[in-house]
Amino acid sequence: MAILWLLMALLMLSLVLVPVMRRRRGMVEQVPPGHPDAADPADYGFVREEELDVRVPGPDQDLLDVLELVQRTGDYRAAAQLLAGTESEGEVRWQRVQAFAGAAALELGERPGGVHEVPGGQWLRVWRAERPKDAGGAAVHAEFLVQQAWRTSRPGRDDFRIIMEEARSACAQAALLAPGDPVPYIVELSIARGLGYERAEFEQLWLKILDRAPQHMGAHLAALHYWCEKWHGSREQAYAFAEAAAARAPEGSLLAALPLFAVFEHLPEVNLVASFYQSEVVTKAIHGALHAVHAARPDDPMLAHVRHLLVLFLVRSERWAEAMHQLIHVDGHVGALPWTLSADPAAAFAVYRALAVAGYEANGGSPATLPG
């Protein structure tokens, strides 16, 4: 059965990848309607792969407009103004801090600078120099350092530790500038994971976040990494952390979806068991996430994160219609797990999207039967 399941999985991937490769090589073939190769995501109004936005998980037009302006002009002031007007306790501020820091880090990677070249992300340096007391700029700088450490090095190396210690100092400074803002402490969660904080030190950090934003989904996702088996905890500890957060989550909170992220963090590298995605643990986590999505506010900024992860699990569970329902809500933006783990997030998302479309149509679905 294991070999049969592997062959089925390879066949499903070929239904998606072969047509894609043929199109890219100009080898377009005519296929009869209803054939899996005829399934076309464009029929559902989905965005073309090359137009998918990898910067953000879902729409935040104010952020995207400001990012474009800052990167085009090199003037940080629009970013400073946007963060100054963003609620400190909410998820949006954390996502915007990540986006600005990520943009600066990517710019620096593309243009490291030289004798006659200004390095990328110079606007962030100017921001910190001209407004050293700006809490938003301090938080972005701290997150920028964290991202630089993860992008350019790895735990255990001297340069990694040096950058992370600098980031830790930057977090402390950002926290002093905005005592009620949880974001500097959320940034530090990644430092805690990278530097291997002792359990007591990590828990003290976590209590500071809970005092400021006890229902913060982004903070819980960052803390979950620490408790995972591949870092400083175990599968059991990660599951316990996620399930405890889900159990105490109020109605409408996306924390009810946290167990699905715990399952994702502990997926086997290779799975040849067809029933794995129908197992009790996975099914329960999927149902919890689906309930959380249904109960959440439509404008919850973390909603897209949960929907993106659901796409992966629903496709692998062959729950095609439910996967399609999530896709119509998130298509266009792919800056979220699981796609961001890929070197090409847009391509990774496009493969699962095409699998969902093919599976949906193979079971009688069509654009006309897809509910909104």
GROMACS .gro file of C-alpha atoms in nm:
model
  372
    1MET     CA    1   0.000   0.000   0.000
    2ALA     CA    2   0.286   0.238   0.074
    3ILE     CA    3   0.426   0.199  -0.276
    4LEU     CA    4   0.080   0.242  -0.426
    5TRP     CA    5   0.028   0.563  -0.229
    6LEU     CA    6   0.364   0.696  -0.345
    7LEU     CA    7   0.277   0.624  -0.707
    8MET     CA    8  -0.059   0.800  -0.666
    9ALA     CA    9   0.112   1.104  -0.519
   10LEU     CA   10   0.361   1.117  -0.804
   11LEU     CA   11   0.079   1.084  -1.054
   12MET     CA   12  -0.110   1.374  -0.894
   13LEU     CA   13   0.197   1.594  -0.910
   14SER     CA   14   0.255   1.501  -1.272
   15LEU     CA   15  -0.096   1.613  -1.357
   16VAL     CA   16   0.008   1.959  -1.243
   17LEU     CA   17   0.375   1.983  -1.327
   18VAL     CA   18   0.376   1.826  -1.674
   19PRO     CA   19   0.125   2.074  -1.821
   20VAL     CA   20   0.313   2.360  -1.656
   21MET     CA   21   0.643   2.248  -1.804
   22ARG     CA   22   0.481   2.201  -2.144
   23ARG     CA   23   0.338   2.552  -2.135
   24ARG     CA   24   0.674   2.697  -2.033
   25ARG     CA   25   0.845   2.515  -2.319
   26GLY     CA   26   0.579   2.614  -2.568
   27MET     CA   27   0.450   2.256  -2.592
   28VAL     CA   28   0.081   2.336  -2.545
   29GLU     CA   29  -0.135   2.034  -2.623
   30GLN     CA   30  -0.508   2.012  -2.680
   31VAL     CA   31  -0.681   1.801  -2.417
   32PRO     CA   32  -1.050   1.712  -2.400
   33PRO     CA   33  -1.275   1.894  -2.148
   34GLY     CA   34  -1.290   1.717  -1.816
   35HIS     CA   35  -0.936   1.576  -1.845
   36PRO     CA   36  -0.725   1.671  -1.539
   37ASP     CA   37  -0.475   1.848  -1.766
   38ALA     CA   38  -0.758   2.075  -1.876
   39ALA     CA   39  -0.809   2.211  -1.522
   40ASP     CA   40  -0.715   2.578  -1.539
   41PRO     CA   41  -0.697   2.795  -1.223
   42ALA     CA   42  -0.764   3.099  -1.442
   43ASP     CA   43  -1.119   2.971  -1.495
   44TYR     CA   44  -1.183   3.055  -1.129
   45GLY     CA   45  -1.046   3.405  -1.153
   46PHE     CA   46  -0.723   3.310  -0.977
   47VAL     CA   47  -0.418   3.533  -1.020
   48ARG     CA   48  -0.143   3.422  -1.257
   49GLU     CA   49   0.158   3.271  -1.081
   50GLU     CA   50   0.393   3.551  -1.187
   51GLU     CA   51   0.154   3.809  -1.041
   52LEU     CA   52   0.122   3.652  -0.696
   53ASP     CA   53   0.242   3.887  -0.421
   54VAL     CA   54   0.498   3.712  -0.199
   55ARG     CA   55   0.541   4.005   0.042
   56VAL     CA   56   0.225   3.972   0.249
   57PRO     CA   57  -0.019   3.692   0.344
   58GLY     CA   58  -0.327   3.894   0.259
   59PRO     CA   59  -0.432   4.237   0.141
   60ASP     CA   60  -0.299   4.542   0.327
   61GLN     CA   61  -0.313   4.813   0.066
   62ASP     CA   62  -0.193   5.087   0.299
   63LEU     CA   63   0.118   4.885   0.372
   64LEU     CA   64   0.182   4.799   0.008
   65ASP     CA   65   0.137   5.161  -0.100
   66VAL     CA   66   0.382   5.281   0.165
   67LEU     CA   67   0.633   5.006   0.085
   68GLU     CA   68   0.627   5.106  -0.280
   69LEU     CA   69   0.675   5.473  -0.193
   70VAL     CA   70   0.959   5.409   0.052
   71GLN     CA   71   1.146   5.178  -0.183
   72ARG     CA   72   1.098   5.409  -0.480
   73THR     CA   73   1.201   5.730  -0.304
   74GLY     CA   74   1.423   5.606  -0.023
   75ASP     CA   75   1.224   5.828   0.216
   76TYR     CA   76   1.127   5.648   0.538
   77ARG     CA   77   0.876   5.907   0.662
   78ALA     CA   78   0.567   5.739   0.517
   79ALA     CA   79   0.664   5.415   0.697
   80ALA     CA   80   0.713   5.601   1.023
   81GLN     CA   81   0.375   5.768   0.987
   82LEU     CA   82   0.198   5.441   0.906
   83LEU     CA   83   0.341   5.263   1.211
   84ALA     CA   84   0.269   5.560   1.435
   85GLY     CA   85  -0.098   5.530   1.338
   86THR     CA   86  -0.114   5.152   1.381
   87GLU     CA   87  -0.256   5.009   1.704
   88SER     CA   88   0.030   4.872   1.914
   89GLU     CA   89  -0.152   4.575   2.067
   90GLY     CA   90  -0.292   4.432   1.745
   91GLU     CA   91  -0.166   4.189   1.486
   92VAL     CA   92  -0.137   4.452   1.211
   93ARG     CA   93   0.152   4.638   1.373
   94TRP     CA   94   0.352   4.318   1.407
   95GLN     CA   95   0.291   4.226   1.043
   96ARG     CA   96   0.387   4.574   0.923
   97VAL     CA   97   0.706   4.573   1.130
   98GLN     CA   98   0.795   4.238   0.972
   99ALA     CA   99   0.718   4.367   0.624
  100PHE     CA  100   0.932   4.682   0.654
  101ALA     CA  101   1.220   4.488   0.808
  102GLY     CA  102   1.192   4.219   0.542
  103ALA     CA  103   1.192   4.476   0.264
  104ALA     CA  104   1.509   4.638   0.401
  105ALA     CA  105   1.678   4.299   0.444
  106LEU     CA  106   1.594   4.195   0.089
  107GLU     CA  107   1.721   4.526  -0.047
  108LEU     CA  108   2.048   4.482   0.140
  109GLY     CA  109   2.083   4.131   0.006
  110GLU     CA  110   2.034   4.252  -0.349
  111ARG     CA  111   2.255   4.560  -0.308
  112PRO     CA  112   2.512   4.503  -0.034
  113GLY     CA  113   2.685   4.828  -0.126
  114GLY     CA  114   3.040   4.910  -0.219
  115VAL     CA  115   3.278   5.190  -0.291
  116HIS     CA  116   3.043   5.363  -0.535
  117GLU     CA  117   2.711   5.206  -0.437
  118VAL     CA  118   2.466   5.292  -0.160
  119PRO     CA  119   2.360   4.970   0.015
  120GLY     CA  120   1.999   4.858  -0.001
  121GLY     CA  121   1.776   4.945   0.292
  122GLN     CA  122   1.957   5.273   0.349
  123TRP     CA  123   1.622   5.434   0.434
  124LEU     CA  124   1.607   5.227   0.754
  125ARG     CA  125   1.951   5.350   0.862
  126VAL     CA  126   1.846   5.708   0.796
  127TRP     CA  127   1.522   5.648   0.991
  128ARG     CA  128   1.715   5.530   1.297
  129ALA     CA  129   1.970   5.810   1.269
  130GLU     CA  130   1.719   6.093   1.228
  131ARG     CA  131   1.456   5.961   1.471
  132PRO     CA  132   1.635   5.761   1.741
  133LYS     CA  133   1.335   5.793   1.974
  134ASP     CA  134   1.083   5.663   1.718
  135ALA     CA  135   0.942   5.340   1.861
  136GLY     CA  136   0.832   5.215   1.521
  137GLY     CA  137   1.175   5.259   1.367
  138ALA     CA  138   1.337   5.091   1.667
  139ALA     CA  139   1.110   4.787   1.633
  140VAL     CA  140   1.172   4.761   1.258
  141HIS     CA  141   1.548   4.782   1.317
  142ALA     CA  142   1.534   4.503   1.576
  143GLU     CA  143   1.336   4.279   1.342
  144PHE     CA  144   1.571   4.367   1.056
  145LEU     CA  145   1.868   4.242   1.257
  146VAL     CA  146   1.685   3.920   1.341
  147GLN     CA  147   1.603   3.857   0.978
  148GLN     CA  148   1.960   3.934   0.877
  149ALA     CA  149   2.090   3.675   1.121
  150TRP     CA  150   1.858   3.403   0.990
  151ARG     CA  151   1.916   3.497   0.626
  152THR     CA  152   2.295   3.518   0.633
  153SER     CA  153   2.404   3.269   0.897
  154ARG     CA  154   2.279   2.990   1.122
  155PRO     CA  155   2.263   2.911   1.496
  156GLY     CA  156   2.592   2.807   1.647
  157ARG     CA  157   2.808   3.033   1.434
  158ASP     CA  158   2.987   3.334   1.583
  159ASP     CA  159   2.845   3.583   1.332
  160PHE     CA  160   2.493   3.459   1.404
  161ARG     CA  161   2.536   3.512   1.777
  162ILE     CA  162   2.689   3.857   1.727
  163ILE     CA  163   2.398   3.977   1.513
  164MET     CA  164   2.142   3.823   1.749
  165GLU     CA  165   2.301   3.987   2.054
  166GLU     CA  166   2.283   4.320   1.870
  167ALA     CA  167   1.918   4.246   1.791
  168ARG     CA  168   1.856   4.169   2.157
  169SER     CA  169   1.991   4.510   2.256
  170ALA     CA  170   1.776   4.669   1.984
  171CYS     CA  171   1.467   4.494   2.126
  172ALA     CA  172   1.543   4.629   2.472
  173GLN     CA  173   1.575   4.981   2.333
  174ALA     CA  174   1.250   4.948   2.135
  175ALA     CA  175   1.071   4.822   2.448
  176LEU     CA  176   1.189   5.124   2.647
  177LEU     CA  177   1.051   5.358   2.379
  178ALA     CA  178   0.706   5.193   2.389
  179PRO     CA  179   0.648   5.015   2.722
  180GLY     CA  180   0.301   4.887   2.632
  181ASP     CA  181   0.392   4.759   2.287
  182PRO     CA  182   0.427   4.379   2.267
  183VAL     CA  183   0.612   4.388   1.933
  184PRO     CA  184   0.968   4.426   2.070
  185TYR     CA  185   0.911   4.122   2.290
  186ILE     CA  186   0.760   3.926   2.001
  187VAL     CA  187   1.072   4.006   1.798
  188GLU     CA  188   1.278   3.872   2.087
  189LEU     CA  189   1.100   3.536   2.068
  190SER     CA  190   1.297   3.462   1.751
  191ILE     CA  191   1.616   3.564   1.931
  192ALA     CA  192   1.526   3.331   2.217
  193ARG     CA  193   1.494   3.045   1.971
  194GLY     CA  194   1.817   3.128   1.789
  195LEU     CA  195   2.028   3.182   2.100
  196GLY     CA  196   1.866   2.899   2.295
  197TYR     CA  197   1.729   3.085   2.597
  198GLU     CA  198   1.696   2.873   2.909
  199ARG     CA  199   1.340   2.770   2.985
  200ALA     CA  200   1.298   3.012   3.276
  201GLU     CA  201   1.428   3.305   3.071
  202PHE     CA  202   1.197   3.221   2.783
  203GLU     CA  203   0.897   3.196   3.015
  204GLN     CA  204   0.974   3.536   3.164
  205LEU     CA  205   0.979   3.682   2.815
  206TRP     CA  206   0.652   3.507   2.733
  207LEU     CA  207   0.484   3.652   3.044
  208LYS     CA  208   0.576   4.003   2.929
  209ILE     CA  209   0.390   3.938   2.605
  210LEU     CA  210   0.088   3.788   2.778
  211ASP     CA  211   0.068   4.095   3.003
  212ARG     CA  212   0.043   4.317   2.694
  213ALA     CA  213  -0.142   4.109   2.434
  214PRO     CA  214  -0.266   3.773   2.570
  215GLN     CA  215  -0.456   3.680   2.252
  216HIS     CA  216  -0.187   3.779   2.002
  217MET     CA  217  -0.183   3.507   1.735
  218GLY     CA  218   0.148   3.616   1.583
  219ALA     CA  219   0.315   3.596   1.923
  220HIS     CA  220   0.180   3.246   1.981
  221LEU     CA  221   0.308   3.133   1.641
  222ALA     CA  222   0.654   3.271   1.720
  223ALA     CA  223   0.655   3.107   2.065
  224LEU     CA  224   0.540   2.775   1.921
  225HIS     CA  225   0.869   2.744   1.730
  226TYR     CA  226   1.063   2.746   2.057
  227TRP     CA  227   0.861   2.455   2.194
  228CYS     CA  228   0.898   2.243   1.879
  229GLU     CA  229   1.102   1.927   1.866
  230LYS     CA  230   1.354   2.072   1.620
  231TRP     CA  231   1.439   2.358   1.856
  232HIS     CA  232   1.416   2.353   2.234
  233GLY     CA  233   1.113   2.141   2.314
  234SER     CA  234   0.938   1.831   2.191
  235ARG     CA  235   0.636   1.728   1.991
  236GLU     CA  236   0.445   1.678   2.314
  237GLN     CA  237   0.540   2.020   2.451
  238ALA     CA  238   0.450   2.195   2.126
  239TYR     CA  239   0.114   2.019   2.110
  240ALA     CA  240   0.047   2.100   2.475
  241PHE     CA  241   0.131   2.468   2.422
  242ALA     CA  242  -0.094   2.491   2.115
  243GLU     CA  243  -0.384   2.300   2.267
  244ALA     CA  244  -0.374   2.504   2.588
  245ALA     CA  245  -0.386   2.828   2.389
  246ALA     CA  246  -0.675   2.694   2.179
  247ALA     CA  247  -0.865   2.581   2.487
  248ARG     CA  248  -0.855   2.922   2.654
  249ALA     CA  249  -0.918   3.118   2.334
  250PRO     CA  250  -1.240   3.321   2.335
  251GLU     CA  251  -1.498   3.269   2.062
  252GLY     CA  252  -1.381   3.433   1.743
  253SER     CA  253  -1.011   3.397   1.823
  254LEU     CA  254  -0.789   3.232   1.567
  255LEU     CA  255  -0.587   3.077   1.848
  256ALA     CA  256  -0.823   2.781   1.804
  257ALA     CA  257  -0.622   2.708   1.489
  258LEU     CA  258  -0.287   2.690   1.669
  259PRO     CA  259  -0.286   2.306   1.694
  260LEU     CA  260  -0.281   2.288   1.313
  261PHE     CA  261   0.043   2.487   1.313
  262ALA     CA  262   0.185   2.250   1.575
  263VAL     CA  263   0.099   1.955   1.351
  264PHE     CA  264   0.259   2.130   1.054
  265GLU     CA  265   0.582   2.192   1.246
  266HIS     CA  266   0.608   1.818   1.315
  267LEU     CA  267   0.513   1.674   0.977
  268PRO     CA  268   0.735   1.382   0.877
  269GLU     CA  269   0.997   1.457   0.614
  270VAL     CA  270   0.862   1.171   0.403
  271ASN     CA  271   0.511   1.033   0.443
  272LEU     CA  272   0.403   0.720   0.256
  273VAL     CA  273   0.094   0.645   0.464
  274ALA     CA  274  -0.224   0.734   0.276
  275SER     CA  275  -0.429   0.765   0.594
  276PHE     CA  276  -0.195   1.008   0.771
  277TYR     CA  277  -0.399   1.312   0.673
  278GLN     CA  278  -0.716   1.136   0.783
  279SER     CA  279  -0.568   1.051   1.125
  280GLU     CA  280  -0.741   1.171   1.440
  281VAL     CA  281  -0.471   1.424   1.530
  282VAL     CA  282  -0.467   1.584   1.185
  283THR     CA  283  -0.845   1.574   1.139
  284LYS     CA  284  -0.904   1.732   1.479
  285ALA     CA  285  -0.653   2.008   1.405
  286ILE     CA  286  -0.812   2.077   1.065
  287HIS     CA  287  -1.159   2.096   1.216
  288GLY     CA  288  -1.035   2.332   1.486
  289ALA     CA  289  -0.882   2.560   1.224
  290LEU     CA  290  -1.195   2.550   1.008
  291HIS     CA  291  -1.408   2.643   1.309
  292ALA     CA  292  -1.169   2.927   1.395
  293VAL     CA  293  -1.185   3.061   1.039
  294HIS     CA  294  -1.565   3.043   1.038
  295ALA     CA  295  -1.593   3.226   1.372
  296ALA     CA  296  -1.325   3.489   1.310
  297ARG     CA  297  -1.389   3.845   1.204
  298PRO     CA  298  -1.360   3.878   0.825
  299ASP     CA  299  -1.103   4.155   0.873
  300ASP     CA  300  -0.887   3.964   1.122
  301PRO     CA  301  -0.531   4.021   0.992
  302MET     CA  302  -0.426   3.667   1.089
  303LEU     CA  303  -0.711   3.502   0.902
  304ALA     CA  304  -0.508   3.468   0.581
  305HIS     CA  305  -0.231   3.285   0.769
  306VAL     CA  306  -0.473   3.015   0.883
  307ARG     CA  307  -0.638   2.986   0.543
  308HIS     CA  308  -0.302   2.938   0.368
  309LEU     CA  309  -0.205   2.652   0.598
  310LEU     CA  310  -0.551   2.499   0.558
  311VAL     CA  311  -0.497   2.490   0.181
  312LEU     CA  312  -0.200   2.257   0.226
  313PHE     CA  313  -0.377   2.026   0.471
  314LEU     CA  314  -0.705   2.016   0.282
  315VAL     CA  315  -0.533   1.935  -0.047
  316ARG     CA  316  -0.328   1.660   0.114
  317SER     CA  317  -0.648   1.529   0.273
  318GLU     CA  318  -0.817   1.534  -0.071
  319ARG     CA  319  -1.087   1.767   0.060
  320TRP     CA  320  -1.097   1.952  -0.267
  321ALA     CA  321  -1.410   2.167  -0.227
  322GLU     CA  322  -1.298   2.292   0.114
  323ALA     CA  323  -0.952   2.369  -0.025
  324MET     CA  324  -1.108   2.567  -0.309
  325HIS     CA  325  -1.317   2.763  -0.060
  326GLN     CA  326  -0.999   2.872   0.121
  327LEU     CA  327  -0.824   2.954  -0.205
  328ILE     CA  328  -1.085   3.201  -0.322
  329HIS     CA  329  -1.023   3.399  -0.002
  330VAL     CA  330  -0.643   3.411  -0.012
  331ASP     CA  331  -0.549   3.392  -0.378
  332GLY     CA  332  -0.324   3.676  -0.489
  333HIS     CA  333  -0.105   3.695  -0.176
  334VAL     CA  334   0.128   3.414  -0.070
  335GLY     CA  335   0.354   3.564   0.197
  336ALA     CA  336   0.264   3.304   0.459
  337LEU     CA  337   0.339   2.952   0.576
  338PRO     CA  338   0.378   2.702   0.421
  339TRP     CA  339   0.479   2.876   0.097
  340THR     CA  340   0.743   3.105   0.247
  341LEU     CA  341   0.952   2.799   0.337
  342SER     CA  342   1.006   2.745  -0.035
  343ALA     CA  343   1.271   2.923  -0.241
  344ASP     CA  344   0.985   3.016  -0.476
  345PRO     CA  345   0.671   3.075  -0.266
  346ALA     CA  346   0.456   3.163  -0.567
  347ALA     CA  347   0.544   2.840  -0.746
  348ALA     CA  348   0.480   2.632  -0.432
  349PHE     CA  349   0.139   2.791  -0.387
  350ALA     CA  350   0.056   2.751  -0.757
  351VAL     CA  351   0.122   2.375  -0.743
  352TYR     CA  352  -0.122   2.323  -0.456
  353ARG     CA  353  -0.374   2.554  -0.618
  354ALA     CA  354  -0.358   2.352  -0.940
  355LEU     CA  355  -0.392   2.026  -0.745
  356ALA     CA  356  -0.701   2.165  -0.572
  357VAL     CA  357  -0.855   2.270  -0.904
  358ALA     CA  358  -0.779   1.934  -1.066
  359GLY     CA  359  -0.919   1.740  -0.770
  360TYR     CA  360  -1.226   1.960  -0.751
  361GLU     CA  361  -1.307   1.917  -1.119
  362ALA     CA  362  -1.230   1.544  -1.116
  363ASN     CA  363  -1.507   1.513  -0.858
  364GLY     CA  364  -1.763   1.707  -1.058
  365GLY     CA  365  -1.682   2.061  -0.953
  366SER     CA  366  -1.666   2.361  -1.183
  367PRO     CA  367  -1.646   2.740  -1.156
  368ALA     CA  368  -2.027   2.747  -1.159
  369THR     CA  369  -2.056   2.518  -0.856
  370LEU     CA  370  -1.795   2.691  -0.637
  371PRO     CA  371  -1.965   2.886  -0.359
  372GLY     CA  372  -1.837   3.228  -0.266
   0.00000   0.00000   0.00000
